[in-house]
Amino acid sequence: MCGIVGYVGPRAATPIVVNGLQRLEYRGYDSAGIAVVQNGSIEVRREVGKLSNLVNLLAEQPTNGHLAVGHTRWATHGKPSQQNAHPHRDASGEIVVVQNGIVENFRELRESLQAEGFEFQSETDTEVIVFLIALHYAPEGGLAEAVRKALGYLKGPSAIVALTSREPDKLVAARLGNAGGVAIGLGDGESFIASDIPAILEHTRRMIFLEDRQLAVVTRDGAIVQTLDGQAVRPEVHEISWDPISAAKGEYRHFMQKEIFEQARSLTDTIRGRVDFAAGEVYLEDMPLTAERARSFDRAVIVACGTSAYSGLVGKFMLEKIARIPVEVDYGSEFRYRDPIIDERTLIVTITQSGETVDTLAAMEEGRAKGAYLCSIVNVIGSQAARMSDGVIYMHCGPEIGVASTKAFTSSLVDQYLLALFLAQLRDSIGPLARQKLVDDLARLPELAGRLLDADANTVYEDLAERFHRYRNFLYLGRGINYPVALEGALKLKEISYIHAEGYPAGEMKHGPIALIDRDMPVVTLAPQDEVYDKMVSQVEQVKARSGIVIAIATEGDEFIRSRADHVITIPAAPPLLTPVLSVMPLQRLAYEMAVRRGADVDQPRNLAKSVTVE
Ligand code: M6R
């Protein structure tokens, strides 16, 4: 969602901030703006639409200063417009604020500020923050104290950065609740602020992450961090190991395309260093879980949103089969509203690429309050989910920039497989021979993925996309462990190509969706040769009997399916629990090729955000 980038130092601030915002474009936004301290006053430029519009405006009306903050806004309160774009200014024009999050009590605050004579220029909730800071600003406490006081009035999650021309050497950043991250980058005589690491990674790898209810005064010499109650904090300085190159598109047309094709490597990175293949053992470096605690769990609950939730539905099969622990899967957005039955015997596994999805974080808070063990599967290092957890299993798949999740999905499947093996070790739920077999299966996975991604170049996908990209509805069918893959395939298609697609458990088709089958609704069928293969073939027959069009994802060498389906995409034969890692890849590629032909904005689909930091 919204993105924030700040800079203070000797260099020209505007290009650094704009460049950082460009690296956050993937988060999703509909307007952008920047505030720069220039010759003792603040220059603000804001524009609706893409960042390129702001860049054009800056070319016409340049700014020049060494301290600035920029923002990309994803509208929540008030439509995308220049007035509603951040940064917001107080009446004097000497204080500005950018914000991620939502001020839940902004109406009452707005009314009381209006009663005191403040005149609002926008429809946003953010403007109350800048007026509250202005109201509380006093030279002795300065900006930091005013921010602290202002935040005392706010309900709901907020991450803000404020600056004032009265103190032109500092930015003040603060975090209240889970409104996305606030990373502070420590350079050599310069400092950076960003809502997400890739924005500033090219400048520094040394970063501090603000926790809930912390505030930082950021100058070119570094950052002084305190709690909102004024307690000094000694923040941990993280060394980020990501390679900035891996956050660039390289030879690919889109980030999504790059991320699909790098999955053989990302899966290797997910597995690397965690498995002793000779001993058949798994080591999870950030999972301090004793055998005693692992044995105490009577069930696991996987909680996540979107693609990560579908990953959890696959993980249920892995955890139940390997670790022999009953598993329930729920959406983060539903979980906390049903007063879930959780206690200290519950293992909560959250899956979140960004580590900042507010609904997933809320589920973790619910679990924490009820004494559950919190394990999270996370990609973004140092993110809120990682910090809140008792144990973390990083995806290690590198930055995922495309809004549509691809490599994080497959890495999170592997992480759940590793978790299942790890729990099996601790709980003695399977014997060493069976464990060795599962570990050997895993060892082959990256090579199988590489073969699949290299095979038949793009032609099969290009041909299918050429033929079908104008269709308006698709049905995706899967069964058993491949049912969640059908859900994920349908989600990929709808979110990037805007074609309506529905994922369904194949056996349920005859209970309703079969009424929809005709020549206008292709049916994508996941039919690898597994234990439900025969059942899938009979679904294919049922679709064909109603003149439907079938696109089957099948195992290499399966000639029989070719005689039944209209189109076949093959995947290498793989062990059943790992098949979804492969079977999803053709669906990612198909969705990608369709979206490209429809001229859609593949990496930043309309209305979507990479990390969903509002409810
Ligand atoms: O960062 P998270 O994994 O917590 O994100 C969850 C969903 O918002 C995300 O998977 C979303 O569904 C993607 N657009 C899917 O491609």
XYZ file of C-alpha atoms and ligand atoms in Angstrom, residues 256 303-310 351-361 377-380 385 395 400 402-406 408-409 412 488 491-492 495-496 605 608-612, ligand 1:
62
model
C 6.419 -11.024 -12.308
C -3.494 -18.215 9.248
C -2.778 -16.062 6.200
C -4.374 -13.988 3.438
C -4.665 -14.305 -0.338
C -1.998 -16.421 -1.995
C -0.397 -17.113 1.364
C -3.699 -18.583 2.596
C -3.801 -20.906 -0.415
C 2.392 -17.190 6.256
C 3.102 -13.738 4.904
C 5.438 -12.658 2.144
C 5.511 -9.039 3.289
C 5.309 -9.746 7.004
C 3.140 -6.632 7.213
C -0.370 -7.802 6.253
C -2.496 -6.241 8.930
C -5.085 -9.047 9.124
C -2.372 -11.658 9.533
C -0.661 -9.583 12.223
C 6.829 -18.072 7.431
C 7.997 -14.723 6.136
C 9.977 -13.322 3.246
C 10.784 -9.776 4.311
C 5.505 -10.666 11.591
C 11.357 -17.854 2.635
C 9.249 -10.132 -4.575
C 5.361 -8.049 -8.681
C 2.097 -7.541 -6.812
C 1.009 -11.013 -7.882
C 2.839 -13.418 -5.632
C 4.668 -16.247 -7.420
C 6.966 -16.511 -2.482
C 4.130 -19.008 -2.942
C 6.390 -20.866 1.377
C -4.205 -19.934 -6.636
C -6.452 -15.793 -8.269
C -3.403 -15.214 -10.487
C -5.727 -10.235 -10.306
C -3.442 -9.500 -13.236
C -2.614 -4.388 -11.225
C -4.120 -3.876 -5.637
C -1.268 -3.338 -3.216
C 1.726 -5.506 -2.446
C 1.415 -5.262 1.303
C -2.079 -4.757 2.602
O 2.344 -10.346 2.163
P 1.299 -11.389 2.346
O 1.751 -12.750 1.931
O 0.756 -11.421 3.757
O 0.124 -10.976 1.367
C -1.100 -11.658 1.371
C -1.929 -11.249 0.184
O -2.236 -9.887 0.217
C -1.240 -11.567 -1.144
O -0.894 -12.908 -1.238
C -2.164 -11.209 -2.326
O -3.258 -12.077 -2.351
C -1.389 -11.225 -3.637
N -1.847 -10.178 -4.477
C -1.558 -12.496 -4.371
O -0.907 -12.527 -5.589
